[in-house]
GROMACS .gro file of C-alpha atoms in nm:
model
  125
    1VAL     CA    1  -2.164  -2.563  27.267
    2GLN     CA    2  -2.406  -2.430  27.039
    3LEU     CA    3  -2.658  -2.685  26.886
    4GLN     CA    4  -2.899  -2.632  26.511
    5ALA     CA    5  -3.087  -2.859  26.499
    6SER     CA    6  -3.342  -2.939  26.143
    7GLY     CA    7  -3.448  -3.149  25.926
    8GLY     CA    8  -3.846  -3.042  26.013
    9GLY     CA    9  -4.111  -3.077  25.800
   10LEU     CA   10  -4.475  -3.213  25.682
   11VAL     CA   11  -4.473  -3.580  25.692
   12GLN     CA   12  -4.779  -3.818  25.619
   13PRO     CA   13  -4.917  -4.090  25.830
   14GLY     CA   14  -4.651  -4.365  25.818
   15GLY     CA   15  -4.360  -4.196  25.676
   16SER     CA   16  -4.086  -4.091  25.840
   17LEU     CA   17  -3.821  -3.755  25.892
   18ARG     CA   18  -3.442  -3.745  25.991
   19LEU     CA   19  -3.369  -3.475  26.226
   20SER     CA   20  -3.068  -3.369  26.239
   21CYS     CA   21  -2.795  -3.188  26.551
   22ALA     CA   22  -2.558  -2.999  26.404
   23ALA     CA   23  -2.302  -2.915  26.776
   24SER     CA   24  -2.013  -2.673  26.765
   25GLY     CA   25  -1.672  -2.652  26.968
   26SER     CA   26  -1.509  -2.909  27.074
   27SER     CA   27  -1.491  -3.210  27.256
   28PHE     CA   28  -1.861  -3.332  27.122
   29ARG     CA   29  -1.799  -3.740  27.217
   30ARG     CA   30  -1.792  -3.570  27.587
   31TYR     CA   31  -2.110  -3.470  27.544
   32THR     CA   32  -2.488  -3.636  27.601
   33VAL     CA   33  -2.716  -3.538  27.366
   34GLY     CA   34  -3.067  -3.526  27.407
   35TRP     CA   35  -3.383  -3.539  27.109
   36PHE     CA   36  -3.720  -3.334  27.367
   37ARG     CA   37  -4.032  -3.228  27.213
   38GLN     CA   38  -4.307  -3.031  27.292
   39ALA     CA   39  -4.673  -3.000  27.164
   40PRO     CA   40  -4.890  -2.673  27.162
   41GLY     CA   41  -5.024  -2.713  27.504
   42HIS     CA   42  -4.785  -3.000  27.683
   43GLU     CA   43  -4.456  -3.038  27.888
   44ARG     CA   44  -4.181  -3.077  27.693
   45GLU     CA   45  -4.139  -3.471  27.638
   46PHE     CA   46  -3.807  -3.694  27.640
   47ILE     CA   47  -3.749  -3.845  27.326
   48ALA     CA   48  -3.450  -4.057  27.329
   49ALA     CA   49  -3.087  -3.941  27.345
   50ASP     CA   50  -2.731  -4.035  27.323
   51ARG     CA   51  -2.533  -4.057  27.586
   52ARG     CA   52  -2.192  -3.891  27.587
   53SER     CA   53  -1.807  -4.106  27.557
   54GLY     CA   54  -2.022  -4.409  27.456
   55GLY     CA   55  -2.234  -4.488  27.667
   56GLY     CA   56  -2.541  -4.608  27.423
   57ALA     CA   57  -2.872  -4.502  27.353
   58ILE     CA   58  -3.200  -4.431  27.579
   59TYR     CA   59  -3.545  -4.383  27.400
   60ALA     CA   60  -3.869  -4.332  27.587
   61ASP     CA   61  -4.146  -4.585  27.577
   62SER     CA   62  -4.412  -4.436  27.330
   63VAL     CA   63  -4.119  -4.382  27.064
   64LYS     CA   64  -3.901  -4.708  27.079
   65GLY     CA   65  -3.870  -4.941  26.787
   66ARG     CA   66  -3.957  -4.615  26.556
   67PHE     CA   67  -3.678  -4.371  26.637
   68THR     CA   68  -3.327  -4.408  26.679
   69ILE     CA   69  -3.086  -4.221  26.772
   70SER     CA   70  -2.752  -4.162  26.613
   71ARG     CA   71  -2.364  -3.977  26.612
   72ASP     CA   72  -2.120  -3.913  26.416
   73ASN     CA   73  -1.897  -3.790  26.597
   74ALA     CA   74  -1.613  -3.652  26.312
   75LYS     CA   75  -1.904  -3.418  26.210
   76SER     CA   76  -2.070  -3.348  26.565
   77THR     CA   77  -2.362  -3.421  26.448
   78VAL     CA   78  -2.686  -3.645  26.617
   79TYR     CA   79  -2.921  -3.746  26.428
   80LEU     CA   80  -3.302  -3.922  26.517
   81GLN     CA   81  -3.441  -4.107  26.257
   82MET     CA   82  -3.785  -4.152  26.296
   83ASP     CA   83  -4.001  -4.359  26.126
   84ASN     CA   84  -4.399  -4.474  26.117
   85LEU     CA   85  -4.503  -4.164  26.186
   86LYS     CA   86  -4.796  -4.136  26.399
   87PRO     CA   87  -5.045  -3.703  26.416
   88GLU     CA   88  -4.930  -3.752  26.745
   89ASP     CA   89  -4.592  -3.750  26.714
   90THR     CA   90  -4.658  -3.369  26.608
   91ALA     CA   91  -4.421  -3.088  26.777
   92LEU     CA   92  -4.175  -2.914  26.832
   93TYR     CA   93  -3.841  -3.070  26.837
   94PHE     CA   94  -3.533  -2.952  27.041
   95CYS     CA   95  -3.217  -3.080  27.066
   96ALA     CA   96  -3.017  -3.082  27.349
   97ALA     CA   97  -2.688  -3.119  27.542
   98ASP     CA   98  -2.540  -3.182  27.848
   99ALA     CA   99  -2.107  -3.304  27.984
  100SER     CA  100  -2.269  -3.386  28.258
  101LEU     CA  101  -2.525  -3.608  28.312
  102ILE     CA  102  -2.574  -3.927  28.501
  103LEU     CA  103  -2.761  -4.203  28.394
  104SER     CA  104  -3.042  -4.089  28.568
  105SER     CA  105  -3.037  -3.725  28.454
  106VAL     CA  106  -3.107  -3.777  28.108
  107PRO     CA  107  -3.460  -3.810  28.085
  108ASP     CA  108  -3.448  -3.497  28.237
  109ALA     CA  109  -3.533  -3.159  28.075
  110ARG     CA  110  -3.350  -2.945  28.355
  111GLN     CA  111  -3.093  -3.080  28.353
  112TYR     CA  112  -2.976  -2.980  28.004
  113ASP     CA  113  -2.725  -2.712  27.997
  114TYR     CA  114  -2.757  -2.625  27.673
  115TRP     CA  115  -3.029  -2.657  27.333
  116GLY     CA  116  -3.078  -2.560  27.002
  117GLN     CA  117  -3.370  -2.374  26.816
  118GLY     CA  118  -3.645  -2.656  26.791
  119THR     CA  119  -3.786  -2.783  26.454
  120GLN     CA  120  -4.143  -2.828  26.392
  121VAL     CA  121  -4.246  -3.214  26.275
  122THR     CA  122  -4.593  -3.195  26.123
  123VAL     CA  123  -4.791  -3.550  26.066
  124SER     CA  124  -5.112  -3.480  25.855
  125SER     CA  125  -5.273  -3.672  25.565
   0.00000   0.00000   0.00000
């Protein structure tokens, strides 16, 4: 599967952005799709994931209540709605997918087989 992330940009603190991760290929619902971010000098950080086959969403504590992940299987796209953005949310955001993750592996970037290119999110006044 090929992934393409989009929707990043410059936003003021408190603002919102919606990221999209569009996938090519078939059987999209079979894939767990995760969002990760990486700021300069930092390791790649798990943000949220939508588990395959209706398994539900998982969020990092740092974004819980502010970010919402959703999926449209008909469009083979996963969205990340980001509200109440903070300067510390500034990073390069990546989406990733895998068809065989167990629950405990979902936040682990090393477990994902497919990655999209990053989309930059900058939160600044």
